[in-house]
Coordinates of C-alpha atoms and ligand atoms in Angstrom, one line a residue:
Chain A
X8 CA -17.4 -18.0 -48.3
X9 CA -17.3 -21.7 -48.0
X10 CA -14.4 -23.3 -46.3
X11 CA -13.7 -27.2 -46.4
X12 CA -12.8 -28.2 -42.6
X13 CA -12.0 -31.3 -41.1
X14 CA -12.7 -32.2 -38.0
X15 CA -12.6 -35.0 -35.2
X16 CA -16.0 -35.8 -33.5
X17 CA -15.8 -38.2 -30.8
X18 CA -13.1 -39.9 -32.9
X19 CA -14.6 -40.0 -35.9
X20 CA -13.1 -37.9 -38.9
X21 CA -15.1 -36.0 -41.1
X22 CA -14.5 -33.7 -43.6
X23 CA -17.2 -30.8 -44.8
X24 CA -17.6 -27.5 -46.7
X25 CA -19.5 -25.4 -44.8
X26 CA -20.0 -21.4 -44.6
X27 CA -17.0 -20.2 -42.9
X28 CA -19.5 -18.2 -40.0
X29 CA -21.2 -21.3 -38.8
X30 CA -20.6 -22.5 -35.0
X31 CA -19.5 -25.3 -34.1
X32 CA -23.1 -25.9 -32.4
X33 CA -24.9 -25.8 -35.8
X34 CA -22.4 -28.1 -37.4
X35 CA -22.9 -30.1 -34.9
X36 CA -26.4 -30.5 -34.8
X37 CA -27.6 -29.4 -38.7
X38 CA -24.9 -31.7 -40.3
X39 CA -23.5 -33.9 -38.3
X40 CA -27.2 -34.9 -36.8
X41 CA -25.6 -35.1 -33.5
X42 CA -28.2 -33.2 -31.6
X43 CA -27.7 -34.4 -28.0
X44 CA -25.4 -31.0 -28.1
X45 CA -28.7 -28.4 -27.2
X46 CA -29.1 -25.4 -28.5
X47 CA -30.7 -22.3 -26.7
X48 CA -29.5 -18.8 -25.4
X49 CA -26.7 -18.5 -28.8
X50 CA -24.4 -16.1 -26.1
X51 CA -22.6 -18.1 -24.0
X52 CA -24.8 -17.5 -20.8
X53 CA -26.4 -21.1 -20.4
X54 CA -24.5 -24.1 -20.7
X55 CA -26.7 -26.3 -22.9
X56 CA -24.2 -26.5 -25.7
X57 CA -20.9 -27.0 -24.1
X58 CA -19.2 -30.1 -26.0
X59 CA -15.1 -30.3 -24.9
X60 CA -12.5 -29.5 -26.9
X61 CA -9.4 -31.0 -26.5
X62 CA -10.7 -32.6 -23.0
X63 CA -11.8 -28.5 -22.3
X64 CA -15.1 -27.7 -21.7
X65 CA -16.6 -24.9 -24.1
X66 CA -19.7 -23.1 -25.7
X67 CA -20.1 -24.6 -29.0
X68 CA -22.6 -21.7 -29.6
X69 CA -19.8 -19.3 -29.4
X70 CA -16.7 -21.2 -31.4
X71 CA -16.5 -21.3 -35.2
X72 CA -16.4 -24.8 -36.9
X73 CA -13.3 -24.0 -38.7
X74 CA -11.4 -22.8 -36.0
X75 CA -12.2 -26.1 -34.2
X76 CA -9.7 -27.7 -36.9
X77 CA -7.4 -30.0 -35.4
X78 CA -8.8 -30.4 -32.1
X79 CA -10.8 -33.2 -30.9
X80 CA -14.2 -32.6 -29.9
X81 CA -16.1 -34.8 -27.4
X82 CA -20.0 -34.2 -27.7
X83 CA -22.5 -36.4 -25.1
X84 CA -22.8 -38.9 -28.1
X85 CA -19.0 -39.9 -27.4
X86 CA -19.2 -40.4 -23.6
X87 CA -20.4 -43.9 -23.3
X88 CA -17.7 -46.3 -23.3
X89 CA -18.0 -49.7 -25.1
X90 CA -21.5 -49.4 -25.2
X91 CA -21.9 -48.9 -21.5
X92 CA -22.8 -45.3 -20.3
X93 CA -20.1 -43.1 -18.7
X94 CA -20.3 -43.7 -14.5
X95 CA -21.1 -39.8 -14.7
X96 CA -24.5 -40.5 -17.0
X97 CA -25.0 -43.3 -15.0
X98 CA -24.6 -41.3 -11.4
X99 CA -27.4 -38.7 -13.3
X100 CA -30.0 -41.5 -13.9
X101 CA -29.4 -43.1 -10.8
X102 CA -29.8 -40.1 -8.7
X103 CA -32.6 -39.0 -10.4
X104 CA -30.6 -35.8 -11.1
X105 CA -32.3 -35.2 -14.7
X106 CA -36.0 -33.7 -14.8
X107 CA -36.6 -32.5 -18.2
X108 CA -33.0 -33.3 -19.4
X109 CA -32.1 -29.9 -21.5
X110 CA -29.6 -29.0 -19.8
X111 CA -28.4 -32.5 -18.8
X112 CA -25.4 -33.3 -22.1
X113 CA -23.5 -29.7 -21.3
X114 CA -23.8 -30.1 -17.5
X115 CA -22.1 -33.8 -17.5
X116 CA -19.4 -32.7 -19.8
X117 CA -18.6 -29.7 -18.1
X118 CA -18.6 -32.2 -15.1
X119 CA -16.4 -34.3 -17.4
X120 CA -13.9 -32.1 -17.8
X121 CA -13.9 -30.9 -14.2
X122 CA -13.6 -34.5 -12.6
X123 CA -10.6 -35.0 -15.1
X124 CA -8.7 -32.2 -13.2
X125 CA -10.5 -32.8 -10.0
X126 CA -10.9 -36.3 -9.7
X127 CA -11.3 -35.9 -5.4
X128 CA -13.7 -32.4 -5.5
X129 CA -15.8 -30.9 -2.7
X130 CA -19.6 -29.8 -3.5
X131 CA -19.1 -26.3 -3.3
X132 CA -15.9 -27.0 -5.9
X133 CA -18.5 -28.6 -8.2
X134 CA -20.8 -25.9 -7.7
X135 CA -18.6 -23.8 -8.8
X136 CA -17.3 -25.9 -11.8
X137 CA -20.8 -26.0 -12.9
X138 CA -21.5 -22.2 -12.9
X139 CA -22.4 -21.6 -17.0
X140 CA -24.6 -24.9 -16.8
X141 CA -27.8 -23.4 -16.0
X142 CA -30.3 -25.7 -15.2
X143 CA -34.5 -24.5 -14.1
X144 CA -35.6 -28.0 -13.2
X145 CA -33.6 -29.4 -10.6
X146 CA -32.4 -27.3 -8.2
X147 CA -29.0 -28.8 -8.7
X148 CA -28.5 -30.7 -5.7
X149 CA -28.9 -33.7 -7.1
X150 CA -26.9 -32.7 -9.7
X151 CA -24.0 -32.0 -7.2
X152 CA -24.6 -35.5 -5.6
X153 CA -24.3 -37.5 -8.9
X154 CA -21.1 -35.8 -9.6
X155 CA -20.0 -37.0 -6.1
X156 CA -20.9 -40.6 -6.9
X157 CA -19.2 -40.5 -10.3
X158 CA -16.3 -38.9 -9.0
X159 CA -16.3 -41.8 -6.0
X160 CA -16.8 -44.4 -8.8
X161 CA -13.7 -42.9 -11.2
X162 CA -11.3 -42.9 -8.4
X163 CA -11.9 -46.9 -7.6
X164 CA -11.7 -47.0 -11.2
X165 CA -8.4 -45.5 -11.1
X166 CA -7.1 -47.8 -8.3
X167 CA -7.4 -50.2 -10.3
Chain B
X8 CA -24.7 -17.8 -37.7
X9 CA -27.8 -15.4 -37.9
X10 CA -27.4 -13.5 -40.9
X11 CA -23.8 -13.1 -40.7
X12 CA -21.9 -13.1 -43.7
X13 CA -17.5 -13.2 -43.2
X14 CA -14.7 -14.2 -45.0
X15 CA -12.4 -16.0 -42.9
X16 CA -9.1 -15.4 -42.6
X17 CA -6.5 -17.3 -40.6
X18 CA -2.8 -15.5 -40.8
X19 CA 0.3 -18.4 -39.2
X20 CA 2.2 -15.1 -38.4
X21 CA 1.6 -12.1 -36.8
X22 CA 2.9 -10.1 -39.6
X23 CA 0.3 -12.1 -41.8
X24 CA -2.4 -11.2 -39.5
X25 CA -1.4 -7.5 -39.3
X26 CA -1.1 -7.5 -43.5
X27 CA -4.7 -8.7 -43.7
X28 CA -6.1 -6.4 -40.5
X29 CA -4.8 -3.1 -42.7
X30 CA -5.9 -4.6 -46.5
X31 CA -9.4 -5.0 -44.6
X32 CA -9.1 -1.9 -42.1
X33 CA -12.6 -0.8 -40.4
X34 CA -14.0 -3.9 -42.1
X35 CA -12.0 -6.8 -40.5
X36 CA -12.0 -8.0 -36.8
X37 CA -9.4 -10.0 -35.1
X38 CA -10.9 -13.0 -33.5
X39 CA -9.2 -14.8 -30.2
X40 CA -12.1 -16.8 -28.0
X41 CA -14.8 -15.3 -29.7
X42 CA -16.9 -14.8 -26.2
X43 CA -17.7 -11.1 -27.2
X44 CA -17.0 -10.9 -31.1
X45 CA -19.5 -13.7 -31.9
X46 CA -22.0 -12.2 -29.6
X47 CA -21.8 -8.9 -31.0
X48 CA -22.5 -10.3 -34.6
X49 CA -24.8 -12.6 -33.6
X50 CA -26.9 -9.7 -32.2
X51 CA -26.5 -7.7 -35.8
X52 CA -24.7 -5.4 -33.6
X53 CA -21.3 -5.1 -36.3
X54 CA -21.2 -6.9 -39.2
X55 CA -18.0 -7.4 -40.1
X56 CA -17.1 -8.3 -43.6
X57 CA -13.8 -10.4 -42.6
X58 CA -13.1 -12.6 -39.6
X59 CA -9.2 -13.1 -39.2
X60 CA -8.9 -15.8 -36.8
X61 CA -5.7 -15.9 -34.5
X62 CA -5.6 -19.3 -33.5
X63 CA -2.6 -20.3 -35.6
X64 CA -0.4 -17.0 -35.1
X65 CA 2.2 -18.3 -33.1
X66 CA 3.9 -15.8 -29.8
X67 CA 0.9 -14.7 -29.0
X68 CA 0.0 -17.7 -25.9
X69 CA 3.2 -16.7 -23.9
X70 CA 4.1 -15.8 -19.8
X71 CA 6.9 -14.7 -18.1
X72 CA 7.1 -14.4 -14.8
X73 CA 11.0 -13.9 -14.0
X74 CA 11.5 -10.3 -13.1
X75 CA 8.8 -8.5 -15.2
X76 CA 5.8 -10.0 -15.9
X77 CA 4.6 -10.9 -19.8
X78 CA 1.0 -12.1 -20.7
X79 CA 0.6 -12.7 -24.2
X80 CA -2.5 -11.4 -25.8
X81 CA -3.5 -14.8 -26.7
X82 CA -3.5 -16.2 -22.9
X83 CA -6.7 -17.4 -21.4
X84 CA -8.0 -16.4 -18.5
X85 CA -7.9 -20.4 -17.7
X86 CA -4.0 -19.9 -18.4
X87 CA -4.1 -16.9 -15.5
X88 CA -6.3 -19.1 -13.4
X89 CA -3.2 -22.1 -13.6
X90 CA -0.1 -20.2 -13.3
X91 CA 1.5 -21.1 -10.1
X92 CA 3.6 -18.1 -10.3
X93 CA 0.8 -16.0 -9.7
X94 CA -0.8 -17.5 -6.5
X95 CA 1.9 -15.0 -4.2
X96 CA 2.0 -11.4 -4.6
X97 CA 0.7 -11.7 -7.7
X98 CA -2.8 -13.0 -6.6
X99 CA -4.8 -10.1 -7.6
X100 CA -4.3 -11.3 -11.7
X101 CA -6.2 -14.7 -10.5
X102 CA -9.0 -13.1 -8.7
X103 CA -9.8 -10.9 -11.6
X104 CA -9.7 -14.2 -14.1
X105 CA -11.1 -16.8 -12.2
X106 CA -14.7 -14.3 -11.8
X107 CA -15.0 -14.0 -15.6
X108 CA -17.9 -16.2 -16.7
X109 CA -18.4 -19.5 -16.4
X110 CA -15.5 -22.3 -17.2
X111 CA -16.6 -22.1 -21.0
X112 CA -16.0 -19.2 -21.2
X113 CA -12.5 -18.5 -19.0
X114 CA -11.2 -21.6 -21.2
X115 CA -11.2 -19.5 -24.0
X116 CA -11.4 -15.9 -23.4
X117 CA -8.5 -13.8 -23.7
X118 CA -6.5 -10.9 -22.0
X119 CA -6.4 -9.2 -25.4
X120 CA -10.1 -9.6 -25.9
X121 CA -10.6 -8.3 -22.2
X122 CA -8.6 -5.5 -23.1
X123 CA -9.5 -4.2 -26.5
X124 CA -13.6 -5.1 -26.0
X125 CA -12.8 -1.9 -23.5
X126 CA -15.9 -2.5 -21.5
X127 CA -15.8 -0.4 -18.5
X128 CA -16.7 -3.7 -16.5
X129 CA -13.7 -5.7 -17.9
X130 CA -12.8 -7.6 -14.5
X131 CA -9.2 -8.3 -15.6
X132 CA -8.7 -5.0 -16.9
X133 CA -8.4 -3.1 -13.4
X134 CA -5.8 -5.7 -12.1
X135 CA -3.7 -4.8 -15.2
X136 CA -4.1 -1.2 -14.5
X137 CA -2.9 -1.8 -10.9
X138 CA 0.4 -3.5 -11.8
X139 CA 1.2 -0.5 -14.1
X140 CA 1.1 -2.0 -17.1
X141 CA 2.1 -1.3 -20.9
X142 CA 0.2 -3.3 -23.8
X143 CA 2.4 -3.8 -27.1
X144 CA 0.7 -3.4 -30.6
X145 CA 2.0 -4.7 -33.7
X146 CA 1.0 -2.9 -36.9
X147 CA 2.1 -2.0 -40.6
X148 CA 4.4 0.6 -39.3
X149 CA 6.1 -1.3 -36.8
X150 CA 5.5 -2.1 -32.9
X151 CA 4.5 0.2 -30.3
X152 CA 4.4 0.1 -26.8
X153 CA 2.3 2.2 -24.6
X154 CA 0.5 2.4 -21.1
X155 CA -2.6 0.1 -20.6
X156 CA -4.0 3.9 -19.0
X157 CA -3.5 5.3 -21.9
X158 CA -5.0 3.0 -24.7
X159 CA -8.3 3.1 -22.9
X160 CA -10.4 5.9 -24.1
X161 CA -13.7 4.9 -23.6
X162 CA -17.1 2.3 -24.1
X163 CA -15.2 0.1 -26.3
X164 CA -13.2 2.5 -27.1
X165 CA -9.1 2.4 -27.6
X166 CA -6.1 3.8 -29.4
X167 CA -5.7 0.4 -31.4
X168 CA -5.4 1.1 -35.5
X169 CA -7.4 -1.3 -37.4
X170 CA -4.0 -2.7 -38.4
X171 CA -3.0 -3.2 -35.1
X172 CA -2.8 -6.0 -32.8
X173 CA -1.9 -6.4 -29.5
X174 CA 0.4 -8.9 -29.1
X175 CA 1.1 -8.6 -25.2
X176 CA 0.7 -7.0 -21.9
X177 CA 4.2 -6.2 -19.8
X178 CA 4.2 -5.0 -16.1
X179 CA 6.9 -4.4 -14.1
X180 CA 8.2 -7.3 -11.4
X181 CA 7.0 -6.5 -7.9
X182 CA 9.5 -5.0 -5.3
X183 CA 9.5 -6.9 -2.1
X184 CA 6.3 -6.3 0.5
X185 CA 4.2 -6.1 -1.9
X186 CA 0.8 -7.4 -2.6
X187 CA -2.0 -7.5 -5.0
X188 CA -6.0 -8.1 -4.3
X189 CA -9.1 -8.1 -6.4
X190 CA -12.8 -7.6 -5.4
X191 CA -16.1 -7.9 -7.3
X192 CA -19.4 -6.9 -6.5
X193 CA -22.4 -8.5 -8.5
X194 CA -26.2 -9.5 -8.2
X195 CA -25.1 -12.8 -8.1
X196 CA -22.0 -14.9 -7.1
X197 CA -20.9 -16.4 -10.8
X198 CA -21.9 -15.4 -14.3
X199 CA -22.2 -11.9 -13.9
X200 CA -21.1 -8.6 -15.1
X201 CA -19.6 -6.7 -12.3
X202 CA -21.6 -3.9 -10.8
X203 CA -18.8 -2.4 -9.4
X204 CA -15.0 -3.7 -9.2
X205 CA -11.9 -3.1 -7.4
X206 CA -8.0 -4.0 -7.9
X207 CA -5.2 -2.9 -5.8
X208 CA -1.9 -3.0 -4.8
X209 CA 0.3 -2.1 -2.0
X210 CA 4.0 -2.2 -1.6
X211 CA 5.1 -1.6 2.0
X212 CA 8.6 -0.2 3.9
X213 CA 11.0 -2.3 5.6
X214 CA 8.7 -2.5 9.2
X215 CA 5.3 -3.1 7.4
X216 CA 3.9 0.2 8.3
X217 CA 4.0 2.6 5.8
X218 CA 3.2 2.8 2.4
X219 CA 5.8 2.7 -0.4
X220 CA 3.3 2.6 -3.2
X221 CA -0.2 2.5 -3.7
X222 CA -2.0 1.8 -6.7
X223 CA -6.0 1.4 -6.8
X224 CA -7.9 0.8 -10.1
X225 CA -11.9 0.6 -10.4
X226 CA -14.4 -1.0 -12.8
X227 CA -17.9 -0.4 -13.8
X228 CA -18.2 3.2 -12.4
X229 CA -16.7 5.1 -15.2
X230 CA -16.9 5.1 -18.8
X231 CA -13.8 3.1 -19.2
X232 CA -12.0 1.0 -16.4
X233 CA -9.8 3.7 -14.9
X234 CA -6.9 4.4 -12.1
X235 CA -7.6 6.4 -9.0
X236 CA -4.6 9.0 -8.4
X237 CA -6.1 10.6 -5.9
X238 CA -6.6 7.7 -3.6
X239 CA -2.8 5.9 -4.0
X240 CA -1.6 10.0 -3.7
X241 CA -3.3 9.9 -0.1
X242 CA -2.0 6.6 0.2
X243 CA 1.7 6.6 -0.4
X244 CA 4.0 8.0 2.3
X245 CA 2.0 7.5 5.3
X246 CA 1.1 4.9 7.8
X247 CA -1.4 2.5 6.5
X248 CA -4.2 2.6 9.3
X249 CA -7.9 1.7 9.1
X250 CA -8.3 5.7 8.8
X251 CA -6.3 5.9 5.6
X252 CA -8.0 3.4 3.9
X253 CA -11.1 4.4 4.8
X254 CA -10.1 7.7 3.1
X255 CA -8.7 6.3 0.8
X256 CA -12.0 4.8 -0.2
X257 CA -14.0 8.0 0.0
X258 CA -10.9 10.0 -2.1
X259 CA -12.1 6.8 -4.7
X260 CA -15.8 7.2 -4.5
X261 CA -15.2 11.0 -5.1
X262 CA -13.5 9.9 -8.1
X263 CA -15.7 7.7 -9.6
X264 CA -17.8 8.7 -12.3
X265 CA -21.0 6.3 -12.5
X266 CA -24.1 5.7 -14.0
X267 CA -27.5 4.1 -13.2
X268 CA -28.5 0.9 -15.0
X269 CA -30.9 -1.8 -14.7
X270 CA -28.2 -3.4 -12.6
X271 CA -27.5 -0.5 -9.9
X272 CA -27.9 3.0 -8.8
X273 CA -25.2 5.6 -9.5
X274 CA -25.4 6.1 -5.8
X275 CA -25.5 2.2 -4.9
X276 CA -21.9 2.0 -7.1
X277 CA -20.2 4.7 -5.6
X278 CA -20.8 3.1 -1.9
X279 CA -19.8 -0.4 -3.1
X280 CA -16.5 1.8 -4.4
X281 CA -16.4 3.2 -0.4
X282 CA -16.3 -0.1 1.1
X283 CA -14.6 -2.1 -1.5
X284 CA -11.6 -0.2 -1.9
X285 CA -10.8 -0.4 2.0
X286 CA -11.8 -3.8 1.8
X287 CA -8.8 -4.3 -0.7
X288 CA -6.6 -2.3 0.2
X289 CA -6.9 -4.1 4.1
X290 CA -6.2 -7.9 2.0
X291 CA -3.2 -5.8 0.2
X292 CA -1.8 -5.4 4.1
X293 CA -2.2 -8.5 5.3
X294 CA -1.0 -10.4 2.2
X295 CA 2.2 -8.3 1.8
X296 CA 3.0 -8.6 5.9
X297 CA 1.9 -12.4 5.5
X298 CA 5.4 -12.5 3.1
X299 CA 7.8 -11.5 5.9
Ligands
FAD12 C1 -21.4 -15.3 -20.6 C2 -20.3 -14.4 -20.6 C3 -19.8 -13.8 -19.4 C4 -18.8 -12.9 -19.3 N1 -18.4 -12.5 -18.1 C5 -17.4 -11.6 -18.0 C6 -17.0 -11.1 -16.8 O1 -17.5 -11.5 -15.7 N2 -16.0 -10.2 -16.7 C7 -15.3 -9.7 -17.9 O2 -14.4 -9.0 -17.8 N3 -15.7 -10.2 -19.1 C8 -16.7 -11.1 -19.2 N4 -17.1 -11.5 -20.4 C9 -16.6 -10.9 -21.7 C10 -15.4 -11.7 -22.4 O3 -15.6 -13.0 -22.2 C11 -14.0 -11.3 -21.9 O4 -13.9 -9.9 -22.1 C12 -13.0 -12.0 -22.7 O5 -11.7 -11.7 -22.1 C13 -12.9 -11.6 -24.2 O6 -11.9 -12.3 -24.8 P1 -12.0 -13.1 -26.2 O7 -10.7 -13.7 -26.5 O8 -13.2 -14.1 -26.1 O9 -12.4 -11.9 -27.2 P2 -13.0 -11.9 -28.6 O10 -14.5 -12.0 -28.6 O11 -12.3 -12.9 -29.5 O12 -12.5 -10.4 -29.1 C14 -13.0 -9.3 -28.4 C15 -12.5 -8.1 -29.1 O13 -11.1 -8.0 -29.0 C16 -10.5 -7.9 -30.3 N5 -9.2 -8.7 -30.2 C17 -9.1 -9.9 -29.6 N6 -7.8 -10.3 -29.6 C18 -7.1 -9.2 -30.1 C19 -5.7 -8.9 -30.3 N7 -4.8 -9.8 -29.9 N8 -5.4 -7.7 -30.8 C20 -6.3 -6.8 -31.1 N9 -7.6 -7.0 -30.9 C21 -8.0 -8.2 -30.4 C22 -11.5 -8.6 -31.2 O14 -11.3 -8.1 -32.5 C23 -12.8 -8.1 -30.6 O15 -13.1 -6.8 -31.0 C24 -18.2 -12.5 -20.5 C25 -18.6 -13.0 -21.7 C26 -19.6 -13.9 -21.8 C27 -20.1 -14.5 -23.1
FES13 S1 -26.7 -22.0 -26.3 FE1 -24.6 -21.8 -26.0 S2 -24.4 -21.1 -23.9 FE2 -26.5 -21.1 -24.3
FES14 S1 -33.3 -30.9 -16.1 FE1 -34.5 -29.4 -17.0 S2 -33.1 -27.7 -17.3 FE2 -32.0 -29.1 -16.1

């Protein structure tokens, strides 16, 4: 059964008919061609395709397109800001918190939508927060100390 | 998705979404978050023929938390997580949703979907039970309302019709002195199924002593999430002391029924149920004397 859906990707409209059983993670990646949204364990268990919905951090392995309808959907692609990467990318890079980068786009918008909320967070917070991010390179405490310098960055940014 | 093959449906009412549930009947599945529905097809492991999404069926995201308590069916664990209403006495219903997966997953997943996947390891499920609550079902013949105790049958198993959905979960307010606690045990700390889980609840008399009314509710030791009356029966009357909970516990390990799994021993499960329910039960006490 195809279905015609709209939907808002990093603030772009689109509009596409499309089998009414595919995810929101194959839509993403098979026709929209953004493929910094990975794609691995298809149950929810890993991380690697979490895109935000309505500023909420999800499994787009596990979410239908069409019930996506309505909502806007951040992906990685959407994160840098007037051409100039998000302080949270940035923090990653300069931290050296990314080895072979898999798991890298879910885990900075889960910590996205995490900072939003907890813009002042201690590490074991962002441990937490970062929980269905799995990641087998790093170890994650780098990953814990970028997200401490982005969140240090995004509250002077606030300030201001 | 892999090989699946639906018909979505999605009903703006929930007498739309009942209508299409009993036109489809064993062939149709309600879908809330999805985080065990699109697993299940996704592993071939039902293959529904409809999909009738509940996203736009208004009344279903509701909670109330003067006098009795209301969760909608539609409410997210994330929703449990936030309510400040349930950071007091209430307490246990946020340590049973804040342990469900991972963010991604609590942002999404539902109490109805907790409920009606009737996994015997449902971590919400055992909280529910220890506020004694009722589940509501609407369905072509009207709406029912029966105990959360007795709509569990088994494995993902229930007394929901195909027609039927369940459009909330009601528990009675707390009396005063009265406390709630939940406890998981797992291989790890986050992402895991429990191996064995405990809720429980204590209401207290006028000095803090002795118990008014006990209720203790276990997970992932029987075939379906279940109350121990045995246990709160010990419990309820007498003077809470480290000895009665520690019977209380053994009454509980008596009564659990559990298996062994790649996860943990029958016998491993039934001594996690020793110490855990105590363990509970002793946080019950010192939250509900902690009010006065
Ligand atoms: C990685 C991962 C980790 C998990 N960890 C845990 C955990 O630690 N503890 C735990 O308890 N659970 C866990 N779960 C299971 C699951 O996330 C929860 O049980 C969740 O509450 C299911 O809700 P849902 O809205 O996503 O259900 P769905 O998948 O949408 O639905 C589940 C079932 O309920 C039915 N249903 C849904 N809503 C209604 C309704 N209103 N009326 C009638 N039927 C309905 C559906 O038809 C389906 O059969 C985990 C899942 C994943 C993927
Ligand atoms: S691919 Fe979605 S969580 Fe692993
Ligand atoms: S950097 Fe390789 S999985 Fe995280």
């Amino acid at each position: 059964m195809k279905v015609t859906v709209s939907l808002n990707v990093n603030g772009e409209a689109w509009e596409l008919s499309i089998e009414a059983d595919r995810t929101l993670l194959d839509v993403l990646r098979t026709e929209l061609m953004l493929t910094g949204t990975k794609t691995n364990c298809l149950e929810a268990e890993c991380g690697v395709c979490t895109v935000l919905v309505d500023g909420m951090a999800v499994n787009s392995c596990t979410v239908l397109a069409v019930t996506a309808q309505g909502r806007q959907i951040t992906t990685i692609e959407g994160l840098a800001r007037d051409g100039e990467l998000h302080p949270l990318q940035q923090a990653f890079i300069d931290r050296g918190a990314v080895q072979c980068g898999y798991c890298i786009p879910g885990m900075i918008l889960s910590a996205k939508a995490f900072l939003d909320e907890h813009p002042s967070p201690t590490d074991g917070q962002i441990r937490e927060a970062l929980a269905g991010n799995l990641c087998r390179c790093t170890g994650y405490q780098k990953i814990v100390d970028a997200v401490q310098d982005a969140a240090r960055v995004l509250r002077r940014e606030r300030r201001r | 998705m892999t090989g699946a093959h639906f018909d979505y449906h999605e009903p703006t009412s929930i007498a739309e979404a009942v209508e299409l549930a009993a036109r489809f009947g064993d062939e149709a599945r309600f879908l809330a978050g999805g985080t065990d529905l699109l697993i299940q097809i996704q592993r071939g492991r039902i293959a529904p023929r409809h999909v009738i999404g509940l996203h736009r069926v208004p009344g279903l995201t509701g909670v109330e938390t003067n006098g009795r308590i209301v969760l909608g069916g539609g409410v997210t664990h994330r929703t449990i997580e936030r309510t400040p209403a349930f950071g007091g006495a209430l307490r246990g219903l946020v340590e049973g949703a804040e342990v469900i997966g991972g963010h991604q997953v609590r942002n999404v997943g539902t109490v109805a979907g907790n409920i009606v996947n009737a996994s015997p390891a449902a971590d919400l499920v055992p909280v529910l039970l220890a506020l004694d609550a009722d589940v509501t079902l609407a369905g072509t013949r009207g709406e029912r309302t029966l105990s959360l105790e007795r709509f569990l049958l088994g494995p993902g198993h229930t007394d929901r019709h195909p027609d039927e959905l369940l459009t909330a979960v009601t528990m009675p307010g707390l009396p005063a002195r009265s406390a709630t606690a939940f406890l998981k045990a797992g291989r790890r700390k986050a992402m895991e199924i429990s191996v064995a889980c405990v809720a429980a609840r204590l209401t207290l008399d006028a000095a803090g002593e002795r118990c008014l009314a006990a209720r203790i509710a276990l997970g992932a030791v029987a075939p379906t999430t279940v109350r121990v009356h045995a246990a709160e029966r010990a419990l309820e009357g007498q003077p809470l002391t480290a000895e009665a909970l520690r019977r209380a516990g053994a009454l509980a390990a008596e009564a659990a029924q559990p298996i062994s799994d790649v996860r943990a021993s029958a016998g491993f499960r039934r001594h996690l149920v020793s110490v855990l329910v105590p363990r509970a039960l002793h946080r019950c006490l010192e939250r509900a004397r902690g009010q006065a």
